[in-house]
Tab-separated table of C-alpha atoms in Angstrom:
chain	number	residue	atom	x	y	z
A	298	UNK	CA	78.878	106.505	102.636
A	299	UNK	CA	82.382	105.590	103.838
A	300	UNK	CA	84.700	103.416	101.690
A	301	UNK	CA	88.054	101.967	101.825
A	302	UNK	CA	90.481	101.699	98.926
A	303	UNK	CA	93.580	99.609	99.604
A	304	UNK	CA	96.821	100.043	97.423
A	305	UNK	CA	100.237	98.472	97.639
A	306	UNK	CA	103.278	100.474	98.565
A	307	UNK	CA	106.772	99.706	97.165
A	308	UNK	CA	109.053	101.745	99.616
A	309	UNK	CA	112.945	101.660	99.337
A	310	UNK	CA	114.889	100.033	101.839
A	311	UNK	CA	115.446	103.493	103.693
A	312	UNK	CA	111.878	104.334	103.420
A	313	UNK	CA	110.913	100.860	105.030
A	314	UNK	CA	113.412	101.907	107.944
A	315	UNK	CA	111.603	105.025	108.375
A	316	UNK	CA	108.224	103.357	108.227
A	317	UNK	CA	109.171	101.001	110.856
A	318	UNK	CA	110.647	103.773	112.987
A	319	UNK	CA	107.427	105.846	112.747
A	320	UNK	CA	105.215	102.640	113.658
A	321	UNK	CA	107.395	101.705	116.638
A	322	UNK	CA	107.297	105.336	118.203
A	323	UNK	CA	103.517	105.305	117.592
A	324	UNK	CA	103.454	102.157	119.386
A	325	UNK	CA	105.271	103.484	122.320
A	326	UNK	CA	102.917	106.377	122.290
A	327	UNK	CA	99.894	104.264	122.464
A	328	UNK	CA	101.260	102.378	125.424
A	329	UNK	CA	102.080	105.587	127.217
A	330	UNK	CA	98.537	106.741	126.666
A	331	UNK	CA	97.342	103.476	127.840
A	332	UNK	CA	99.239	103.915	130.835
A	333	UNK	CA	98.020	107.469	131.404
A	334	UNK	CA	94.330	106.332	130.746
A	335	UNK	CA	94.606	103.647	133.504
A	336	UNK	CA	95.740	106.431	135.862
A	337	UNK	CA	92.641	108.764	135.253
A	338	UNK	CA	89.632	107.802	137.478
A	339	UNK	CA	86.459	106.843	135.884
A	340	UNK	CA	84.531	109.573	137.449
A	341	UNK	CA	86.460	112.252	135.509
A	342	UNK	CA	84.352	111.669	132.316
A	343	UNK	CA	83.416	109.117	129.655
A	344	UNK	CA	86.068	107.060	128.074
A	345	UNK	CA	86.414	109.416	124.989
A	346	UNK	CA	86.530	112.254	127.357
A	347	UNK	CA	89.329	110.810	129.256
A	348	UNK	CA	91.232	109.830	126.017
A	349	UNK	CA	90.823	113.406	124.724
A	350	UNK	CA	92.491	114.592	127.931
A	351	UNK	CA	95.530	112.516	127.217
A	352	UNK	CA	95.686	113.688	123.442
A	353	UNK	CA	95.681	117.445	124.712
A	354	UNK	CA	98.981	116.524	126.667
A	355	UNK	CA	100.778	115.780	123.321
A	356	UNK	CA	102.311	119.219	123.018
A	357	UNK	CA	103.844	119.055	126.713
A	358	UNK	CA	104.950	115.462	125.843
A	359	UNK	CA	107.062	116.747	122.878
A	360	UNK	CA	109.192	118.670	125.181
A	361	UNK	CA	110.959	115.761	126.735
A	362	UNK	CA	110.262	112.991	124.044
A	363	UNK	CA	112.134	114.171	121.068
A	364	UNK	CA	111.100	111.180	118.769
A	365	UNK	CA	107.521	112.694	118.638
A	366	UNK	CA	108.775	115.741	116.897
A	367	UNK	CA	109.814	113.696	113.966
A	368	UNK	CA	106.143	112.485	113.413
A	369	UNK	CA	103.298	114.644	111.999
A	370	UNK	CA	100.848	115.820	114.549
A	371	UNK	CA	97.925	114.326	112.737
A	372	UNK	CA	99.451	110.868	113.217
A	373	UNK	CA	100.058	111.289	116.854
A	374	UNK	CA	96.559	112.276	117.746
A	375	UNK	CA	94.856	109.172	116.016
A	376	UNK	CA	97.243	106.992	117.796
A	377	UNK	CA	96.078	108.251	121.088
A	378	UNK	CA	92.364	108.160	120.061
A	379	UNK	CA	92.821	104.367	119.062
A	380	UNK	CA	92.419	103.612	122.757
A	381	UNK	CA	88.757	104.752	122.652
A	382	UNK	CA	88.070	102.740	119.456
A	383	UNK	CA	89.478	99.635	121.058
A	384	UNK	CA	87.590	100.031	124.108
A	385	UNK	CA	84.244	100.420	121.964
A	386	UNK	CA	85.196	97.391	120.095
A	387	UNK	CA	85.653	95.255	123.273
A	388	UNK	CA	82.268	96.524	124.483
A	389	UNK	CA	80.562	95.359	121.280
A	390	UNK	CA	82.343	91.897	121.583
A	391	UNK	CA	81.028	91.666	125.266
A	392	UNK	CA	77.445	92.569	124.042
A	393	UNK	CA	77.784	89.581	121.612
A	394	UNK	CA	78.437	87.154	124.333
A	395	UNK	CA	82.339	86.928	124.193
A	396	UNK	CA	84.499	87.080	127.263
A	397	UNK	CA	86.737	90.023	126.940
A	398	UNK	CA	89.465	91.416	129.226
A	399	UNK	CA	91.178	94.891	129.203
A	400	UNK	CA	93.398	96.550	126.864
A	401	UNK	CA	96.926	95.492	126.837
A	402	UNK	CA	100.221	97.018	125.862
A	403	UNK	CA	101.145	96.456	122.099
A	404	UNK	CA	104.366	94.671	121.397
A	405	UNK	CA	106.156	95.533	118.001
A	406	UNK	CA	104.373	92.520	116.300
A	407	UNK	CA	100.951	93.339	117.506
A	408	UNK	CA	100.926	97.214	116.397
A	409	UNK	CA	101.241	97.169	112.617
A	410	UNK	CA	99.649	100.472	111.410
A	411	UNK	CA	99.531	104.311	111.984
A	412	UNK	CA	97.087	106.705	110.305
A	413	UNK	CA	97.349	110.239	108.736
A	414	UNK	CA	93.987	111.886	109.596
A	415	UNK	CA	92.694	114.699	107.475
A	416	UNK	CA	95.880	115.971	106.257
A	417	UNK	CA	99.531	115.306	105.763
A	418	UNK	CA	99.285	113.312	102.746
A	419	UNK	CA	98.801	113.794	98.954
A	420	UNK	CA	99.011	111.812	95.715
A	421	UNK	CA	101.704	113.166	93.355
A	422	UNK	CA	103.384	112.433	90.125
A	423	UNK	CA	107.332	112.470	90.419
A	424	UNK	CA	109.788	110.818	87.940
A	425	UNK	CA	106.853	109.625	86.008
A	426	UNK	CA	105.659	107.460	88.764
A	427	UNK	CA	102.770	108.039	91.237
A	428	UNK	CA	103.937	108.515	94.565
A	429	UNK	CA	102.230	108.961	97.957
A	430	UNK	CA	103.572	112.033	99.725
A	431	UNK	CA	103.486	111.870	103.422
A	432	UNK	CA	104.370	114.831	105.677
A	433	UNK	CA	107.673	114.046	107.842
A	434	UNK	CA	108.020	110.684	106.172
A	435	UNK	CA	108.822	110.181	102.504
A	436	UNK	CA	107.401	110.237	99.069
A	437	UNK	CA	106.754	106.485	98.520
A	438	UNK	CA	105.673	104.811	95.336
A	439	UNK	CA	102.145	103.476	95.232
A	440	UNK	CA	100.568	100.927	92.899
A	441	UNK	CA	97.243	102.440	91.909
A	442	UNK	CA	95.839	99.214	90.475
A	443	UNK	CA	92.316	100.685	90.442
A	444	UNK	CA	91.299	104.488	90.179
A	445	UNK	CA	90.014	106.213	93.164
A	446	UNK	CA	86.371	107.526	92.731
A	447	UNK	CA	87.759	110.239	90.529
A	448	UNK	CA	91.161	111.633	89.758
A	449	UNK	CA	92.824	113.081	92.619
A	450	UNK	CA	93.373	116.880	92.155
A	451	UNK	CA	96.592	118.379	93.384
A	452	UNK	CA	95.883	121.580	95.302
A	453	UNK	CA	97.596	124.777	94.056
A	454	UNK	CA	98.196	125.774	97.865
A	455	UNK	CA	101.736	125.674	98.902
A	456	UNK	CA	100.656	123.932	101.936
A	457	UNK	CA	98.657	121.224	99.951
A	458	UNK	CA	100.124	118.488	102.104
A	459	UNK	CA	98.455	119.954	105.116
A	460	UNK	CA	94.932	120.169	103.315
A	461	UNK	CA	92.198	117.508	102.833
A	462	UNK	CA	92.783	115.782	99.665
A	463	UNK	CA	89.791	116.385	97.292
A	464	UNK	CA	88.697	113.756	95.004
A	465	UNK	CA	85.560	114.915	93.516
A	466	UNK	CA	82.699	117.282	94.473
A	467	UNK	CA	81.054	114.678	96.552
A	468	UNK	CA	84.137	112.659	97.751
A	469	UNK	CA	86.786	113.245	100.010
A	470	UNK	CA	89.780	111.443	101.389
A	471	UNK	CA	89.428	111.712	105.154
A	472	UNK	CA	92.584	109.673	106.074
A	473	UNK	CA	95.274	107.394	105.004
A	474	UNK	CA	96.223	104.499	107.186
A	475	UNK	CA	99.688	102.840	106.523
A	476	UNK	CA	99.761	99.063	107.375
A	477	UNK	CA	102.509	96.569	107.390
A	478	UNK	CA	101.294	93.203	106.892
A	479	UNK	CA	102.997	90.093	108.610
A	480	UNK	CA	104.736	89.347	105.456
A	481	UNK	CA	106.519	92.473	105.299
A	482	UNK	CA	104.480	94.220	102.690
A	483	UNK	CA	103.167	97.757	103.225
A	484	UNK	CA	99.769	98.795	102.028
A	485	UNK	CA	98.022	102.304	101.983
A	486	UNK	CA	94.315	102.480	102.872
A	487	UNK	CA	92.366	105.408	101.681
A	488	UNK	CA	89.356	106.313	103.866
A	489	UNK	CA	86.976	108.028	101.546
A	490	UNK	CA	83.762	109.634	102.378
A	491	UNK	CA	81.126	110.278	99.944
A	492	UNK	CA	78.711	112.970	100.353
A	493	UNK	CA	76.065	111.677	97.882
A	494	UNK	CA	73.390	109.499	99.604
A	495	UNK	CA	72.867	105.839	98.376
A	496	UNK	CA	70.065	105.133	95.986
A	497	UNK	CA	66.933	104.852	97.697
A	498	UNK	CA	65.262	101.451	98.259
A	499	UNK	CA	62.296	100.425	96.267
A	500	UNK	CA	58.866	100.131	97.954
A	501	UNK	CA	58.491	96.768	99.388
A	502	UNK	CA	55.054	96.506	97.868
A	503	UNK	CA	56.539	97.073	94.492
A	504	UNK	CA	59.101	94.212	94.563
A	505	UNK	CA	58.302	91.425	92.383
A	506	UNK	CA	58.910	87.688	93.374
A	507	UNK	CA	61.756	87.541	90.912
A	508	UNK	CA	63.312	90.647	92.651
A	509	UNK	CA	63.612	88.903	95.972
A	510	UNK	CA	65.855	86.243	97.310
A	511	UNK	CA	66.375	84.006	100.428
A	512	UNK	CA	69.865	82.708	101.030
A	513	UNK	CA	70.644	79.584	103.068
A	514	UNK	CA	74.456	79.232	103.835
A	515	UNK	CA	76.332	75.906	104.452
A	516	UNK	CA	79.719	74.045	104.500
A	517	UNK	CA	79.274	71.679	101.239
A	518	UNK	CA	77.260	74.368	99.453
A	519	UNK	CA	78.191	77.657	100.608
A	520	UNK	CA	75.027	79.363	99.529
A	521	UNK	CA	71.803	77.931	97.986
A	522	UNK	CA	69.298	80.473	97.142
A	523	UNK	CA	65.526	80.607	96.260
A	524	UNK	CA	66.372	81.053	92.551
A	525	UNK	CA	67.868	77.643	92.400
A	526	UNK	CA	71.608	78.546	92.400
A	527	UNK	CA	73.789	76.809	94.628
A	528	UNK	CA	77.167	78.062	95.106
A	529	UNK	CA	79.979	75.392	96.223
A	530	UNK	CA	82.230	76.320	99.010
A	531	UNK	CA	85.686	77.315	98.587
A	532	UNK	CA	88.386	74.541	98.338
A	533	UNK	CA	91.492	75.673	100.456
A	534	UNK	CA	93.038	71.931	100.718
A	535	UNK	CA	96.179	73.079	98.675
A	536	UNK	CA	96.713	76.328	100.610
A	537	UNK	CA	96.259	74.419	103.964
A	538	UNK	CA	98.613	71.681	102.987
A	539	UNK	CA	101.226	74.152	102.120
A	540	UNK	CA	100.580	75.899	105.518
A	541	UNK	CA	101.088	72.682	107.414
A	542	UNK	CA	104.271	71.927	105.719
A	543	UNK	CA	105.718	75.530	106.342
A	544	UNK	CA	104.638	75.475	109.888
A	545	UNK	CA	106.509	72.037	110.359
A	546	UNK	CA	109.403	73.671	109.138
A	547	UNK	CA	109.320	76.647	111.248
A	548	UNK	CA	108.876	74.543	114.255
A	549	UNK	CA	112.183	73.076	113.636
A	550	UNK	CA	114.168	76.389	113.557
A	551	UNK	CA	115.747	77.895	116.467
A	552	UNK	CA	113.422	80.591	117.878
A	553	UNK	CA	114.088	84.168	116.627
A	554	UNK	CA	117.101	83.074	114.436
A	555	UNK	CA	117.482	84.317	111.043
A	556	UNK	CA	116.326	80.975	109.543
A	557	UNK	CA	113.259	81.235	111.965
A	558	UNK	CA	112.327	84.524	110.699
A	559	UNK	CA	112.505	83.815	107.048
A	560	UNK	CA	110.113	80.857	107.678
A	561	UNK	CA	107.948	82.922	109.841
A	562	UNK	CA	107.298	84.999	106.784
A	563	UNK	CA	106.505	82.042	104.789
A	564	UNK	CA	103.878	80.933	107.041
A	565	UNK	CA	102.360	84.394	107.242
A	566	UNK	CA	102.401	84.459	103.375
A	567	UNK	CA	100.425	81.139	103.667
A	568	UNK	CA	97.928	82.606	106.107
A	569	UNK	CA	97.538	85.518	104.026
A	570	UNK	CA	96.799	83.654	100.798
A	571	UNK	CA	94.082	81.995	102.403
A	572	UNK	CA	92.623	84.994	103.778
A	573	UNK	CA	92.783	86.930	100.499
A	574	UNK	CA	91.121	83.888	98.623
A	575	UNK	CA	88.346	83.656	101.037
A	576	UNK	CA	87.633	87.468	101.287
A	577	UNK	CA	87.698	87.728	97.386
A	578	UNK	CA	85.056	85.027	97.207
A	579	UNK	CA	82.952	86.625	99.956
A	580	UNK	CA	83.200	90.165	98.317
A	581	UNK	CA	82.023	88.841	94.851
A	582	UNK	CA	79.338	86.589	96.292
A	583	UNK	CA	77.936	89.379	98.389
A	584	UNK	CA	78.347	91.765	95.554
A	585	UNK	CA	76.137	89.560	93.243
A	586	UNK	CA	73.265	89.335	95.607
A	587	UNK	CA	73.133	93.020	96.459
A	588	UNK	CA	73.156	94.145	92.766
A	589	UNK	CA	70.951	91.491	91.476
A	590	UNK	CA	68.008	91.715	93.754
A	591	UNK	CA	65.957	94.458	95.560
A	592	UNK	CA	65.346	92.336	98.693
A	593	UNK	CA	67.789	90.013	100.246
A	594	UNK	CA	66.896	87.661	103.347
A	595	UNK	CA	69.575	85.653	105.232
A	596	UNK	CA	69.961	83.760	108.591
A	597	UNK	CA	71.132	85.484	111.668
A	598	UNK	CA	73.277	82.785	112.732
A	599	UNK	CA	74.977	82.672	116.285
A	600	UNK	CA	78.482	81.434	114.935
A	601	UNK	CA	80.002	81.810	118.473
A	602	UNK	CA	77.735	78.863	119.853
A	603	UNK	CA	78.472	76.945	116.647
A	604	UNK	CA	82.362	77.219	116.941
A	605	UNK	CA	82.088	76.040	120.608
A	606	UNK	CA	80.757	72.854	119.286
A	607	UNK	CA	83.280	70.022	119.071
A	608	UNK	CA	82.136	68.970	115.755
A	609	UNK	CA	83.108	70.757	112.415
A	610	UNK	CA	84.198	73.912	114.116
A	611	UNK	CA	87.122	74.302	111.652
A	612	UNK	CA	84.882	74.288	108.546
A	613	UNK	CA	82.566	76.714	110.322
A	614	UNK	CA	85.380	79.054	111.057
A	615	UNK	CA	86.593	78.780	107.575
A	616	UNK	CA	83.083	79.418	105.968
A	617	UNK	CA	83.132	83.212	107.721
A	618	UNK	CA	79.380	83.460	107.690
A	619	UNK	CA	79.156	86.414	109.868
A	620	UNK	CA	81.980	88.285	107.474
A	621	UNK	CA	79.658	87.312	104.471
A	622	UNK	CA	76.592	88.721	106.129
A	623	UNK	CA	78.249	91.915	107.210
A	624	UNK	CA	79.655	92.396	103.774
A	625	UNK	CA	76.175	91.651	102.281
A	626	UNK	CA	74.340	94.178	104.546
A	627	UNK	CA	77.070	96.875	103.791
A	628	UNK	CA	76.519	96.359	99.914
A	629	UNK	CA	72.814	96.231	100.066
A	630	UNK	CA	72.947	99.806	101.808
A	631	UNK	CA	75.165	100.799	99.021
A	632	UNK	CA	73.022	99.392	96.299
A	633	UNK	CA	69.705	100.474	97.793
A	634	UNK	CA	68.636	96.834	98.356
A	635	UNK	CA	66.480	95.681	101.233
A	636	UNK	CA	68.311	93.551	103.711
A	637	UNK	CA	66.770	91.323	106.448
A	638	UNK	CA	68.188	88.768	108.805
A	639	UNK	CA	65.765	86.402	110.393
A	640	UNK	CA	65.816	83.710	113.111
A	641	UNK	CA	67.535	80.557	111.642
A	642	UNK	CA	65.885	78.098	114.212
A	643	UNK	CA	63.877	75.509	112.324
A	644	UNK	CA	64.473	76.671	108.640
A	645	UNK	CA	65.768	73.408	107.707
A	646	UNK	CA	63.103	71.247	109.541
A	647	UNK	CA	59.765	73.251	108.471
A	648	UNK	CA	58.287	72.540	105.168
A	649	UNK	CA	58.120	75.691	102.972
A	650	UNK	CA	54.772	74.651	101.627
A	651	UNK	CA	52.704	73.861	104.604
A	652	UNK	CA	55.028	74.683	107.682
A	653	UNK	CA	55.007	71.145	109.338
A	654	UNK	CA	58.327	70.399	111.040
A	655	UNK	CA	60.163	67.143	110.131
A	656	UNK	CA	63.367	66.133	111.781
A	657	UNK	CA	66.406	65.453	109.343
A	658	UNK	CA	69.871	64.334	110.336
A	659	UNK	CA	72.707	66.069	108.686
A	660	UNK	CA	73.188	63.311	106.188
A	661	UNK	CA	69.754	63.599	104.699
A	662	UNK	CA	70.051	66.269	101.823
A	663	UNK	CA	66.457	66.110	100.579
A	664	UNK	CA	63.172	67.427	102.109
A	665	UNK	CA	60.178	65.292	101.843
A	666	UNK	CA	57.122	66.403	103.788
A	667	UNK	CA	54.875	63.801	105.222
A	668	UNK	CA	52.028	66.184	105.514
A	669	UNK	CA	51.818	67.505	102.009
A	670	UNK	CA	54.174	65.477	100.022
A	671	UNK	CA	56.052	68.533	98.939
A	672	UNK	CA	59.725	67.424	97.893
A	673	UNK	CA	62.803	69.646	97.500
A	674	UNK	CA	66.449	69.847	97.981
A	675	UNK	CA	67.174	70.395	101.893
A	676	UNK	CA	68.842	73.649	101.363
A	677	UNK	CA	66.514	74.981	98.785
A	678	UNK	CA	63.526	74.216	101.191
A	679	UNK	CA	65.522	76.169	104.063
A	680	UNK	CA	66.103	79.164	101.608
A	681	UNK	CA	62.352	79.521	100.974
A	682	UNK	CA	61.619	79.569	104.708
A	683	UNK	CA	64.102	82.199	105.136
A	684	UNK	CA	62.726	84.298	102.367
A	685	UNK	CA	59.261	84.040	103.949
A	686	UNK	CA	60.254	84.760	107.334
A	687	UNK	CA	62.164	87.841	105.958
A	688	UNK	CA	58.885	89.026	104.273
A	689	UNK	CA	57.008	88.382	107.473
A	690	UNK	CA	59.733	90.309	109.440
A	691	UNK	CA	59.448	93.224	107.148
A	692	UNK	CA	55.685	93.321	107.229
A	693	UNK	CA	55.153	92.315	103.589
A	694	UNK	CA	51.710	90.689	103.067
A	695	UNK	CA	51.636	87.420	101.029
A	696	UNK	CA	49.441	84.744	100.310
A	697	UNK	CA	50.057	81.380	101.853
A	698	UNK	CA	50.965	79.676	98.585
A	699	UNK	CA	53.202	82.615	97.762
A	700	UNK	CA	56.225	82.611	97.033
A	701	UNK	CA	56.735	78.821	97.223
A	702	UNK	CA	53.973	77.593	95.204
A	703	UNK	CA	54.249	80.274	92.503
A	704	UNK	CA	57.905	80.811	92.034
A	705	UNK	CA	59.756	77.642	93.283
A	706	UNK	CA	62.481	76.657	91.072
A	707	UNK	CA	62.209	73.501	89.098
A	708	UNK	CA	65.914	72.423	89.948
A	709	UNK	CA	69.071	73.563	91.356
A	710	UNK	CA	72.108	75.009	89.184
A	711	UNK	CA	75.377	74.472	90.901
A	712	UNK	CA	77.899	77.106	90.418
A	713	UNK	CA	81.655	76.146	91.384
A	714	UNK	CA	83.435	78.550	93.852
A	715	UNK	CA	86.501	78.482	91.525
A	716	UNK	CA	84.586	80.369	89.022
A	717	UNK	CA	83.634	82.916	91.533
A	718	UNK	CA	87.167	83.732	92.578
A	719	UNK	CA	88.741	83.390	89.047
A	720	UNK	CA	90.979	86.386	88.615
A	721	UNK	CA	89.891	88.594	85.635
A	722	UNK	CA	86.681	86.708	85.013
A	723	UNK	CA	83.450	88.256	84.637
A	724	UNK	CA	81.129	89.230	87.500
A	725	UNK	CA	79.243	86.489	89.281
A	726	UNK	CA	75.926	87.761	88.196
A	727	UNK	CA	76.981	87.492	84.494
A	728	UNK	CA	78.099	83.878	84.993
A	729	UNK	CA	74.952	82.628	86.794
A	730	UNK	CA	72.117	84.896	85.110
A	731	UNK	CA	71.928	82.643	82.333
A	732	UNK	CA	71.675	79.409	84.383
A	733	UNK	CA	69.032	80.836	87.082
A	734	UNK	CA	66.005	78.851	87.070
A	735	UNK	CA	62.821	81.095	87.626
C-alpha cells in the first residue's frame, strides 16, 4: 500500500529563492525533454522507452547546461519521467470520454513541484527544530503536525542523504515532492510504501445485513445510506461570497502589477480554502463508511455527462462525487472492506420492495409505490436499490424480501455537514453511531 503524508514547510526568504530557482530549472528541463520527445519517431519504442532515452541524455546535457549541475540528479530524472506519467493520464482521460490534446510546454505558473526520488532527502534535528535536509538545496524547517507511520531513523552512514529514508521495518519513504501552492506556501509530500498487506476482506457470505451499506449521493443531502443516516451537503456560501469579492477587486487592478499580484494571491487563498474544506469533508465521510462497514455499495455516476447539462452543473461540480467515490474505494481497500459500484440508472424510480418503476420529478422527495404501497424517503429508497444491486453484482444470494423488508430503517437521522468537518471533533462514526437507526 502507498500513502502520501503532507507537511507544511517554513523556508526562509533565501531558501524560498533557492526553491523557486530549482523549480524553474526543472520546468525548463521538462520543456526541453518534451521538445526532444516530440522529435523521436513513434516507431522507436513505447512512450516510456522514448522518455527513458531522453533521461539517459542527462549526463551529456550537464556539460553545456550549468544550471543542471546545481540540482540533485534524483530530481532531474523524475522531471523527465513526468512526461510519461502525463501522457498516461491523458490516455486515461480519453478513455473516460474527455477530449484531450497533446502535452504543452509549462509556464512558470503551471509547473509547481519537483521530486526527490529514492534519495537525497532526510529528516533531521537541528537547533531544536525538525528540518528536511535536501541534497544540493537546504535544510528547511518542516511542521510535523502528525507523525509518520513510525519515528524516522537517521542513518549512521555518512552518506545518509543518499540512502532511502527508513521509517520502520515495513515502511519506507520512497520519495519527497516539494510543491508550491498558488498562495505561495510550500509543502513537502512524503510518498510512503508499506510492505504489509491490507487486512483480508471477510467472506461475503459471512457479512451480516447490519455490516453492509448502500449510499445514495445527492446535492441537498450529500449522502443518504441504508442505515437511515443522511449527511447534509457542505455550505460554501460564505467562502464563495468572499471569492466573488476578491475576484471583483482583482479585475480592477492593472494586470501583473504589484497590487494585482497581491490580490491574485488572495483569490488563490479563497480557492484553496474551498478546496481544503471540501476535501476534509470527503476524507472524513469516506473514512467513516470504510471503517464502519464490511461492504459498501455506491453508484457509478457519469459525472461528465451531468456537468454538460445546463441545469445545476455548478452544484454538481462542487459535490465532487467522483472524488468521494475514489477516496471511498481507496479507504475500503486499506481497511479490508468490500467496495462495489453499480449502475445508477433507475435507482430512484425503482421500488426497493417490489421493483416497480415510478416516475418522480426532482421536487418529489418521497417514494410511494402504487403497486405494493411501500413508502419511504426518495433517497432512502434509492440507497436500498444500490445495496441490492451491489449484492447482485457481487454474486451474493439473498431472498426477495431481504434486505429491505428485514432491515429497512424506520426513519432518517440527519447529520449536518458542519459536524463532519469541525476541526478537532470526534470522528464521524462516533458522532452518528448513537443516532443510527437499525
